[in-house]
Coordinates of C-alpha atoms and ligand atoms in Angstrom, one line a residue:
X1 CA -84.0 64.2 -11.6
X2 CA -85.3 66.9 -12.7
X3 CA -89.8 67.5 -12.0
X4 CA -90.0 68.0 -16.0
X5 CA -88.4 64.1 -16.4
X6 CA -91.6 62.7 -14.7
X7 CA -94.0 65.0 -16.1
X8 CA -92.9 63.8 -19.6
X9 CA -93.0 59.8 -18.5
X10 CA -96.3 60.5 -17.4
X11 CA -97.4 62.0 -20.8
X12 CA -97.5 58.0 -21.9
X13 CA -100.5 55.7 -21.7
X14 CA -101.3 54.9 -18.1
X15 CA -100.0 51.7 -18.2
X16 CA -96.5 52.6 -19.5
X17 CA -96.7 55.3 -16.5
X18 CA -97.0 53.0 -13.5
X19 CA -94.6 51.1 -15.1
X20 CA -91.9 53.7 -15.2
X21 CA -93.1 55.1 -11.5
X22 CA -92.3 51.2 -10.7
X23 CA -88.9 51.4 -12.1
X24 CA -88.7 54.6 -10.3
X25 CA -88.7 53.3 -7.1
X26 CA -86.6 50.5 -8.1
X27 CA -84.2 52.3 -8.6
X28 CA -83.9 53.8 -5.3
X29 CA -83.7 50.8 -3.8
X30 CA -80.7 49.5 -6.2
X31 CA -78.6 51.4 -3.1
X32 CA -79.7 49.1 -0.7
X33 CA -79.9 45.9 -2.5
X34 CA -76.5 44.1 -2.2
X35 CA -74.3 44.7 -5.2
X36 CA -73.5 41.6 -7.6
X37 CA -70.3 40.5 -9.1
X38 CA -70.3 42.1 -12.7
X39 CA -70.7 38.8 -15.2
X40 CA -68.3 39.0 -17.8
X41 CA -69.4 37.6 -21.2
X42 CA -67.5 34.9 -22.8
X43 CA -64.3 34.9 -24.8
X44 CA -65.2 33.4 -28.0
X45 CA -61.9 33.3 -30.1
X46 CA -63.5 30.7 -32.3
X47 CA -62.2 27.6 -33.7
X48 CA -59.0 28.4 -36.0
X49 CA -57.8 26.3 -38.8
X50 CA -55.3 28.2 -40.3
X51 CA -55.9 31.5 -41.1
X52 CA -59.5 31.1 -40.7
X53 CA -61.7 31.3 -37.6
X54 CA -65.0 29.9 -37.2
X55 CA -67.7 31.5 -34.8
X56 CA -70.8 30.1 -34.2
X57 CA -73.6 32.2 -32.9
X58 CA -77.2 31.4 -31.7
X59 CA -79.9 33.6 -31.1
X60 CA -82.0 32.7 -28.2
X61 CA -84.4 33.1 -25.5
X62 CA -83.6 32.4 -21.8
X63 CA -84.4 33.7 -17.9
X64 CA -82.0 36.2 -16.6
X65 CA -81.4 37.9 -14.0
X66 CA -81.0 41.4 -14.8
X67 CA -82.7 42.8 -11.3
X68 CA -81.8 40.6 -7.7
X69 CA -84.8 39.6 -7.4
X70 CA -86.8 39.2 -10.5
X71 CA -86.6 37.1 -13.3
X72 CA -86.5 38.4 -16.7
X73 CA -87.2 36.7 -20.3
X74 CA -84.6 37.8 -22.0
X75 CA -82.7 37.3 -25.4
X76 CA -78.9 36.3 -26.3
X77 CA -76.4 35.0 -27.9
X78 CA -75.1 31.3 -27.2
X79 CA -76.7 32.3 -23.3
X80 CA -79.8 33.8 -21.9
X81 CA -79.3 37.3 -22.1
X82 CA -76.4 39.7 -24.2
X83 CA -73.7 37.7 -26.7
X84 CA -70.6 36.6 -26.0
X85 CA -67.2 39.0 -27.0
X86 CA -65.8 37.9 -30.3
X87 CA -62.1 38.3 -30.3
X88 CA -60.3 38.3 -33.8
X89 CA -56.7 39.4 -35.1
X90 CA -56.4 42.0 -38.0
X91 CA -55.5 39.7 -41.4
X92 CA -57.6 37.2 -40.3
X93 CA -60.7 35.7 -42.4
X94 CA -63.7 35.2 -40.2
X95 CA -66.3 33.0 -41.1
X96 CA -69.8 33.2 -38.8
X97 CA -72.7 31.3 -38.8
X98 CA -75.7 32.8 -36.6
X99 CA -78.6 30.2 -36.3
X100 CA -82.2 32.0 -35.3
X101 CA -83.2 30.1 -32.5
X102 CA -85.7 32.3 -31.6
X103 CA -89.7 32.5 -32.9
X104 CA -89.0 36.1 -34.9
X105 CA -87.4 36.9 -37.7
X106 CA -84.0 39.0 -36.7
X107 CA -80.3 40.1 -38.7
X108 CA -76.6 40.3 -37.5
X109 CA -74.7 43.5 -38.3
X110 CA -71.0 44.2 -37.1
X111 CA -71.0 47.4 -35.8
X112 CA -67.8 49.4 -37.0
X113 CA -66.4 46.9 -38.9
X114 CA -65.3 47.4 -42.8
X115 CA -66.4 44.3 -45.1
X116 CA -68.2 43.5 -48.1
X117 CA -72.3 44.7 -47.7
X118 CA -73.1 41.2 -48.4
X119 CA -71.6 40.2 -44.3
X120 CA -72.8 43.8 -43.1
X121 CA -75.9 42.2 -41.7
X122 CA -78.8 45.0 -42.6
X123 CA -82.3 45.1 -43.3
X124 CA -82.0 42.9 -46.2
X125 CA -80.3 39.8 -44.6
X126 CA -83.3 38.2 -42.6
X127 CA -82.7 34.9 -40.4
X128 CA -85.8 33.7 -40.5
X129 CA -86.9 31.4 -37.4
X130 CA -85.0 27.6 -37.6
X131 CA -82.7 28.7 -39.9
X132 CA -78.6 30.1 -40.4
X133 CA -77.4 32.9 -41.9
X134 CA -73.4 33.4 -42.7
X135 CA -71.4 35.7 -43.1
X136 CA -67.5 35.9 -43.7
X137 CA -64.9 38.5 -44.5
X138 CA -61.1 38.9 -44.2
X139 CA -60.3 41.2 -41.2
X140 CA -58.9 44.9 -42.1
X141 CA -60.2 46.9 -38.9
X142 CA -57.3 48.0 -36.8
X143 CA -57.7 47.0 -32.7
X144 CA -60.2 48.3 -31.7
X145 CA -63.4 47.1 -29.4
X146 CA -66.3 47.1 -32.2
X147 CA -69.7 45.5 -31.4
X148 CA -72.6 43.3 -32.9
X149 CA -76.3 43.6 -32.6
X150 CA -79.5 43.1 -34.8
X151 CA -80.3 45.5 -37.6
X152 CA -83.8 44.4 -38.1
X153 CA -85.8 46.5 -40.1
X154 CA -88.2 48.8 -37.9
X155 CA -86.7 45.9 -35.1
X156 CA -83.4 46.7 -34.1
X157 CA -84.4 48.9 -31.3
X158 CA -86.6 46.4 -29.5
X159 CA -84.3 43.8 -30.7
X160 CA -81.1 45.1 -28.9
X161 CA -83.3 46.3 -25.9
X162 CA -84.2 42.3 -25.4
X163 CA -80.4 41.7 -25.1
X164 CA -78.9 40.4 -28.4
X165 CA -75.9 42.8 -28.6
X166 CA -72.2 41.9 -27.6
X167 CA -69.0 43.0 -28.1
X168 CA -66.3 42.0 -30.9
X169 CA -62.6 42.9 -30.3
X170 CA -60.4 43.3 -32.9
X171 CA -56.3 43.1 -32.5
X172 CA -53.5 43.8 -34.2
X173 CA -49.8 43.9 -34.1
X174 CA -50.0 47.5 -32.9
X175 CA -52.0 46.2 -29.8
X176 CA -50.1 43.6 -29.4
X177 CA -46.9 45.6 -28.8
X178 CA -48.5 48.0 -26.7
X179 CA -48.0 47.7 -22.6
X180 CA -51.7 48.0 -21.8
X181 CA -54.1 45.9 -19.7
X182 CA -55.0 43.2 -22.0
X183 CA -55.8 40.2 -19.6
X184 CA -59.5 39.7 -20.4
X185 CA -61.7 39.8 -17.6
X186 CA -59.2 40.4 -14.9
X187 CA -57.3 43.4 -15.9
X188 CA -59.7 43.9 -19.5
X189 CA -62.8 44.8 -19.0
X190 CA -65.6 45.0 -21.3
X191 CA -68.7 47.1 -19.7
X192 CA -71.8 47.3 -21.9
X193 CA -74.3 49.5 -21.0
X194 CA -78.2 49.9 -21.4
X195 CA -81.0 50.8 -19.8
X196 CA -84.6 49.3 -19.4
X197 CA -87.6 49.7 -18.0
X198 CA -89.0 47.1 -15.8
X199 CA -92.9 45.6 -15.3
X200 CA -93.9 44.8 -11.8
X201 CA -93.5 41.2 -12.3
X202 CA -89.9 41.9 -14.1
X203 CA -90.4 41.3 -17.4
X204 CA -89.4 44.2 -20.0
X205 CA -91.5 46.7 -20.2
X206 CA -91.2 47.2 -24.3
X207 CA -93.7 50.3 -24.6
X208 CA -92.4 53.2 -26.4
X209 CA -92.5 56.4 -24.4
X210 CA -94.2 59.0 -27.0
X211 CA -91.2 60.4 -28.8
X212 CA -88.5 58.4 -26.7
X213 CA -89.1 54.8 -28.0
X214 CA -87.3 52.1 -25.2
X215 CA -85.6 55.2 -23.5
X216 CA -85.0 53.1 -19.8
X217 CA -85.1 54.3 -16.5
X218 CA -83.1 51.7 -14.9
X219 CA -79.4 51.0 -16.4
X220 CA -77.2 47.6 -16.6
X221 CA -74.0 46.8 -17.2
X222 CA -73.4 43.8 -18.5
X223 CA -76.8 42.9 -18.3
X224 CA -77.8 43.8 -14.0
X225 CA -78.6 46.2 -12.3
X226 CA -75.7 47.0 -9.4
X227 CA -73.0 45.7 -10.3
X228 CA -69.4 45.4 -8.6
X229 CA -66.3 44.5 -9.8
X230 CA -63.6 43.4 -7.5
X231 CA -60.2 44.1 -9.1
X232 CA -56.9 42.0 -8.3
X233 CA -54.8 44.7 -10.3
X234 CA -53.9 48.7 -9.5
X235 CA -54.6 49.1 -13.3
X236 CA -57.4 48.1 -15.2
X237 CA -58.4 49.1 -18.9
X238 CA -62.6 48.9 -19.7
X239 CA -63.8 49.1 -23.1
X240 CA -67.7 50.8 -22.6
X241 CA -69.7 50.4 -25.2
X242 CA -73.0 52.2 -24.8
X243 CA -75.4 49.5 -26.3
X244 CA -78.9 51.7 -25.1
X245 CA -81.2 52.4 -27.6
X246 CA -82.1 55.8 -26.8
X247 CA -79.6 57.1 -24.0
X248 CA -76.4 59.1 -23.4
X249 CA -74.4 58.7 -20.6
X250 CA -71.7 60.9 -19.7
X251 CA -69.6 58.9 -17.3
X252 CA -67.1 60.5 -14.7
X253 CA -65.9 58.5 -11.3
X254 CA -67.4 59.1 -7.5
X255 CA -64.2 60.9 -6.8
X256 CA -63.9 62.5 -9.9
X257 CA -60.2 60.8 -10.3
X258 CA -58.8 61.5 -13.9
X259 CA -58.1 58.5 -16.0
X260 CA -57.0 57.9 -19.6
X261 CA -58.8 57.6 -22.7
X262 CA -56.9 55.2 -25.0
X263 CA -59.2 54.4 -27.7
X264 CA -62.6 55.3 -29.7
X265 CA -64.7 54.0 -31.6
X266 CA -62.8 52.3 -34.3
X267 CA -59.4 52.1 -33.0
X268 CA -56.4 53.7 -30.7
X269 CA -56.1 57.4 -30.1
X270 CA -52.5 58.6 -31.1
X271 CA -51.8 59.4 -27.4
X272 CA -53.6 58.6 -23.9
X273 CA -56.0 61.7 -23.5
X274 CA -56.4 62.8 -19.8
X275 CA -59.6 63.4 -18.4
X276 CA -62.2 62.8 -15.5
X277 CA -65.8 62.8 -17.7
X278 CA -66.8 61.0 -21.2
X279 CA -69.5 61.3 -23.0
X280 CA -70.8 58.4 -25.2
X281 CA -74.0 58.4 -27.1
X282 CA -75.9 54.7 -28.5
X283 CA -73.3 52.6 -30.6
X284 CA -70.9 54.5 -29.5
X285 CA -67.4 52.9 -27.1
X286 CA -64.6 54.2 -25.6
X287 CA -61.8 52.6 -23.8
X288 CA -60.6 54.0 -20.7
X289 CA -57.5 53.1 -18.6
X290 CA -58.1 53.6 -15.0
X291 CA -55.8 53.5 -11.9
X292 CA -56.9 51.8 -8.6
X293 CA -55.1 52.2 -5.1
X294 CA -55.6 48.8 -3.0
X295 CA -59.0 48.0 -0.9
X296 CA -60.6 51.8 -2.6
X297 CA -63.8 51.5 -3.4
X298 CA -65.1 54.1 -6.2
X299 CA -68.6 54.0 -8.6
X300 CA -68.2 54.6 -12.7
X301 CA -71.5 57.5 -12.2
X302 CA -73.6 58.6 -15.4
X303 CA -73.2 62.1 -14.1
X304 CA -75.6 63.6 -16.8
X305 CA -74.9 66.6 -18.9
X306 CA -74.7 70.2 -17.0
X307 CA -76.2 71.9 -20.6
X308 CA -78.4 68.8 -20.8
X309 CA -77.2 68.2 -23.8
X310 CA -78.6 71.2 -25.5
X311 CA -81.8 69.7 -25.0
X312 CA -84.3 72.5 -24.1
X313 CA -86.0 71.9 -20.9
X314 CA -89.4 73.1 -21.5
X315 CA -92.6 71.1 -21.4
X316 CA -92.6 70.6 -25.3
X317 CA -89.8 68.7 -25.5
X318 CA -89.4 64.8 -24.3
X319 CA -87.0 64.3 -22.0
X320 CA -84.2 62.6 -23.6
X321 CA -82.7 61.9 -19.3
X322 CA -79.7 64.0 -20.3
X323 CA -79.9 65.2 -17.0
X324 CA -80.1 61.9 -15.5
X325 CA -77.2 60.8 -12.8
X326 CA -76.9 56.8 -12.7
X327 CA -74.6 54.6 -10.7
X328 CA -73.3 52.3 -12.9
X329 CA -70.9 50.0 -11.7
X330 CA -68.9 50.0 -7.9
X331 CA -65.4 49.1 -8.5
X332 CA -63.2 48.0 -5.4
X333 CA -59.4 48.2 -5.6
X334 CA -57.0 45.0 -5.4
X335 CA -56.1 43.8 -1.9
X336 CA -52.4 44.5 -2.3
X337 CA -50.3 46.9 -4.1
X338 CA -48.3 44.7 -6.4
X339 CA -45.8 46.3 -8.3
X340 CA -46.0 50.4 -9.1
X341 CA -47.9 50.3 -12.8
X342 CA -45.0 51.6 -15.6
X343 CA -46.3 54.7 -17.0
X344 CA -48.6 54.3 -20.2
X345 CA -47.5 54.1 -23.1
X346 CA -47.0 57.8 -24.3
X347 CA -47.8 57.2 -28.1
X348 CA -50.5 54.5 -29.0
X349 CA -51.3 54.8 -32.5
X350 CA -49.0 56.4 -35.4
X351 CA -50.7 59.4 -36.9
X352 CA -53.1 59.5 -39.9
X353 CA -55.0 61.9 -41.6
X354 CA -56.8 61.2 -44.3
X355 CA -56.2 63.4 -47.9
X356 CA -59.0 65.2 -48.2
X357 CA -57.9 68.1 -50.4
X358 CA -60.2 66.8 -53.9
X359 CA -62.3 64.4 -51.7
X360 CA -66.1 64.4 -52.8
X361 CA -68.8 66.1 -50.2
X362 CA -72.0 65.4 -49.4
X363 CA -74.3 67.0 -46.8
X364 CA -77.4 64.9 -44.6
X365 CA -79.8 66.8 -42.7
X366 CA -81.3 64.9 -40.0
X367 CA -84.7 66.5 -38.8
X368 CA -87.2 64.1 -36.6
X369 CA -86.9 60.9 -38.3
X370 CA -85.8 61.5 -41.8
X371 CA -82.5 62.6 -43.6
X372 CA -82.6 64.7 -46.1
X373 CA -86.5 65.0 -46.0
X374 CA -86.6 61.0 -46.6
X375 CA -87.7 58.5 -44.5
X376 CA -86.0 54.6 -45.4
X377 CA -87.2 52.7 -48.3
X378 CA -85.8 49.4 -48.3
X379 CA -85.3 49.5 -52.7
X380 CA -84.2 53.5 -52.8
X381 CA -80.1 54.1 -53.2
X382 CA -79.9 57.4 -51.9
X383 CA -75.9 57.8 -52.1
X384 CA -73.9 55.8 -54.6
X385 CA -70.1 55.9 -54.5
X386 CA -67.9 54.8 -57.1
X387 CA -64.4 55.4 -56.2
X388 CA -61.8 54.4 -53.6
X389 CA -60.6 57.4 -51.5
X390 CA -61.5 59.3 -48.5
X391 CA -65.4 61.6 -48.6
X392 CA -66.2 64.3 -46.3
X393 CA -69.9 64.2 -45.0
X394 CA -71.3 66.7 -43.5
X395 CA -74.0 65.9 -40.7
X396 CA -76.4 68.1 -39.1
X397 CA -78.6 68.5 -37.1
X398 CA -81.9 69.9 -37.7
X399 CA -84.0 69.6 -35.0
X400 CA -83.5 72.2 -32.2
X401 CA -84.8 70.7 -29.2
X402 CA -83.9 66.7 -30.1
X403 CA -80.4 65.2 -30.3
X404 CA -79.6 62.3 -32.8
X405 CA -76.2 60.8 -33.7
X406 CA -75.1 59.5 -36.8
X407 CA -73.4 56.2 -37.3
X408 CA -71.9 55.1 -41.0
X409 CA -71.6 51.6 -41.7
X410 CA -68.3 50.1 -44.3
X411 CA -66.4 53.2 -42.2
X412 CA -64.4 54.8 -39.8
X413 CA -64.2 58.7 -39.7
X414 CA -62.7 61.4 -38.3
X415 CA -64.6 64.5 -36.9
X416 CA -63.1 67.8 -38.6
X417 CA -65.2 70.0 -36.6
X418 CA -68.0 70.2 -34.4
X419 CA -70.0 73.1 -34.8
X420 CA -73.1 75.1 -34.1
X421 CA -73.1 74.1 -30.4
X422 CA -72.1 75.3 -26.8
X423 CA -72.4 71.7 -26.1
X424 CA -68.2 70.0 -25.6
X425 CA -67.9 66.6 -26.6
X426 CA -64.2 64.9 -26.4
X427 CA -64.6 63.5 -30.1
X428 CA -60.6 62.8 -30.9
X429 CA -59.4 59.5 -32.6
X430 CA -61.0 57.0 -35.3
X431 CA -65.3 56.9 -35.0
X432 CA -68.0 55.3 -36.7
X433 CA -70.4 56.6 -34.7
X434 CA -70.8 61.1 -34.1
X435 CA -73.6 62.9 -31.2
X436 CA -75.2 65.8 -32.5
X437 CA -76.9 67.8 -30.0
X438 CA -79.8 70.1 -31.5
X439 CA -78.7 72.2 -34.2
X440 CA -75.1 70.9 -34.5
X441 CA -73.3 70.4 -37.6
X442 CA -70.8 67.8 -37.7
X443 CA -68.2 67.6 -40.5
X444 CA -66.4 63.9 -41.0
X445 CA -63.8 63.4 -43.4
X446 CA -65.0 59.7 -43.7
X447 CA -62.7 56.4 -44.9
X448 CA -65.0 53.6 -46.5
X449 CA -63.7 49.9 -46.9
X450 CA -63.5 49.5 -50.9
X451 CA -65.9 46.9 -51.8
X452 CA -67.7 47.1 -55.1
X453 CA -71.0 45.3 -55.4
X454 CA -74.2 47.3 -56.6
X455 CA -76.4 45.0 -55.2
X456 CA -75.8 45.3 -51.9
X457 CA -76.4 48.6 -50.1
X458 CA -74.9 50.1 -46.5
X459 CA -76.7 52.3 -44.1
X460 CA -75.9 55.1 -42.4
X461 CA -78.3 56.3 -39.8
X462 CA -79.6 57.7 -36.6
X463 CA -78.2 55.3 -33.8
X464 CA -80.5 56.2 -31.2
X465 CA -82.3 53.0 -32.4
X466 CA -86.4 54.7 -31.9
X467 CA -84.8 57.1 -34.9
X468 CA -83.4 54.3 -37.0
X469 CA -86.6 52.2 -36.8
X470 CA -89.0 55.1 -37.4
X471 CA -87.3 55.5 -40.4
X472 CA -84.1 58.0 -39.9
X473 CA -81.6 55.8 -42.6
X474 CA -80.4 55.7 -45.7
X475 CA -78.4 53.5 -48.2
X476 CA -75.6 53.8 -50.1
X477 CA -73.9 51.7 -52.7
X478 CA -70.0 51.3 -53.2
X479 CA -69.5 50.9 -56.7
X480 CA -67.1 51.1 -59.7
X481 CA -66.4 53.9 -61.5
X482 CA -69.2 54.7 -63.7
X483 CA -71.5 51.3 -62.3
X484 CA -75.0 52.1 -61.4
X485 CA -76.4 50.1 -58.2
X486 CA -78.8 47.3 -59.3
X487 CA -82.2 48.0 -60.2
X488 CA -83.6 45.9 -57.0
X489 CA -81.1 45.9 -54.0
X490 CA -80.4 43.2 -51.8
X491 CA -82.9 40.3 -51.7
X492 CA -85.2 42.4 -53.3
X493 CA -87.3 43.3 -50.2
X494 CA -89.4 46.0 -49.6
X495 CA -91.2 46.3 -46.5
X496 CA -91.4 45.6 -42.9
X497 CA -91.3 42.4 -41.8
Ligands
LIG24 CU1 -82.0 60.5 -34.1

């Protein structure tokens, strides 16, 4: 790590400065600790009754054991510490209840998926402690490995960071046809990543570094610290969501084998990409397909970014740990060979573009932690659409020593172009979710789910969650042609909780 990563820890109070020298050291020991078997959340299908399926989350506080030898208070879902993975088929109404166990106020949003605003889970759908909040909506996504996680107001960041985040898998009947890994925790793996940072006596350390917010200094995946998974097949498929508030990793094995990208964000690429690094900003997954001879042993690394990430490295500017290298997870190869793995499948997903030719534009600047020199205001509409068809946004980035990213909610998108940047990011296939290093511009032509209600708004927003709760979002409305959004949106609130 780089001299200028500590210097810039060390800017904090002197509190929050032990505590990452703590974490530090910790982390250097991770080597030597034994590894642990990685946990694999839960398969919650639900209860079905028909074409219905019922999911019932709760929201609660527990002990976990995210280091070897520490406990941690922690949040989850239905469990101590993460959520459970939701799975759901495409055409399928889902109906979820969340019940707030906890003694705080949070909100459920589903990351990626398209529904009415009313189930989007924002800012203006508060579980208040004791009670349930529901949401339901018929299923339209296409497979794809979408996530769930608190979008409190000014809370989402410390919210996620506590652990209530997990993974919701949507299939279809292009998935199910396809010859892929799809055995779910033996052959499917899903890997969520975060970081923290730890106290002494283990608990979270939730003090925002000046300008970085929970940035961690230690990662998980799947809620420890060295993990190991022990695989009983030569091919194995992991969806990685990066669930951090603040971090990117760019992933890339010990050996530096190739494997095959095989989906984004929101769905299958057309066709397997091969490549031996990814780079995946917060919100943001991927799903890889990897290939394992018997007995190997070989670590998914957080390799950091050679550019760091256009990031300048001068004393000025906080150190965003672009330039961090992590091990993430040891992987160990089945003990026999079993049968040679057919080749992939060469095409995945059938082609689509969206027509953009007459589509309307609109342009968001993102500098420090507004867009479009406005911070969020829970009763301002800044975008109201009122048609069906495709937009093209573009994104960029204003600041030119800070990265951000920009995540659209009710949407998937493709990227059109990346530009103003040396910096390469692999950004192919369906996304809800696009990095911007400093300066880059972004152009998405962008596919909303057609839901007209002008009470209820969507965000879009920074997802590197310090961002987003300091005020880097902004609403829209989906209306009908010629509607105006409502006077007072949502519930009617206004300020933080
Ligand atoms: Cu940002």
């Amino acid at each position: 790590m780089p001299q200028i990563t500590r210097r810039t820890f060390f800017k904090g109070l002197a509190l929050a400065s032990i505590a990452a020298a703590g974490s530090q050291a910790l982390i250097g020991c991770t080597q030597k600790q034994p590894l642990r078997k990685l946990p694999i959340p839960p398969l919650l299908a639900g209860t079905q009754e028909g074409n219905k399926r019922h999911f019932q989350l709760v929201a609660q506080q527990g002990e976990s054991q995210i280091l070897p030898d520490k406990t941690t208070t922690t949040w989850g879902f239905n469990g101590a510490h993460l959520g459970p993975t939701l799975i759901a088929k495409k055409g399928e109404e889902v109906h979820i209840a969340v019940k707030n166990e906890l003694d705080e106020m949070t909100t459920m949003h589903w990351h990626g998926m398209k529904l009415p605003a009313r189930a989007d889970g924002g800012p203006h759908s508060p579980i208040e402690p004791g009670t349930s909040w529901e949401a339901s909506w018929t299923v339209v996504n296409a497979a794809a490995s979408l996530w769930y996680h608190p979008h409190t107001h000014g809370l989402t960041g410390l919210h996620a960071y506590r652990g209530l985040a997990g993974m919701f898998i949507i299939e279809d009947d292009t998935s199910a046809a396809l010859d892929l890994p799809s055995d779910y925790g033996v052959d499917d793996i899903p890997l969520v990543l975060m970081d923290h940072r730890f106290l002494e006596d283990g608990s979270l350390d939730e003090s925002d570094l000046p300008d970085l917010g929970l940035l961690g200094d230690t990662p998980t995946v799947n809620g420890i610290t060295g993990a190991e998974f022990q695989a009983t097949t030569c091919r194995i498929r992991l969806r990685i969501l990066n669930g951090s508030n603040m971090r990117f990793f760019k992933l890339q094995f010990s050996d530096k084998r190739s494997f095959d990208v095989i989906a984004s964000d929101t769905g299958f690429l057309q066709e397997p990409f091969s490549t031996t690094n990814i780079a995946l900003g917060p919100g943001e997954r991927w799903e890889i397909v990897v290939e394992l001879e018997p007995s190997e042993e070989v670590t998914l690394e957080s390799i950091g970014f050679k550019d760091n990430f256009g990031v300048p490295t001068d004393k000025y500017t906080p150190d965003f740990g672009m330039a961090d290298h992590f091990e993430l997870l040891s992987i160990i190869g089945p003990d026999s060979p079993g049968q040679d793995p057919k080749p992939l499948p060469g095409i995945l997903e059938k082609a689509e573009t969206l027509d953009i030719q007459d589509a309307p534009q609109r342009s968001f600047v993102l500098n420090t932690f507004s867009i479009n020199d406005q911070m969020m205001d829970m009763q301002r509409v800044d975008e109201v659409i009122d048609h069906q068809g495709p937009e093209v946004w573009t994104v960029t980035n204003d600041n030119s020593d800070w990265p951000h990213n920009f995540h659209i909610h009710n949407a998937r998108f493709q990227v059109l172009s990346l530009d103003n940047t040396e910096v390469e990011l692999f950004q192919a296939g369906w996304k809800d979710t696009v990095a911007l290093p400093p300066g880059a511009s972004a152009t998405l032509a962008v596919e909303f789910g057609y839901y007209p209600d002008p009470q209820w708004p969507y965000m879009y927003h920074c997802h590197m969650l310090y961002h987003e709760d300091q005020g880097m979002m902004g609403q829209f409305v989906i209306v009908e042609q010629g509607q105006q959004p409502a006077a007072t949106v949502g519930a009617g609130a206004t300020h933080n909780h």
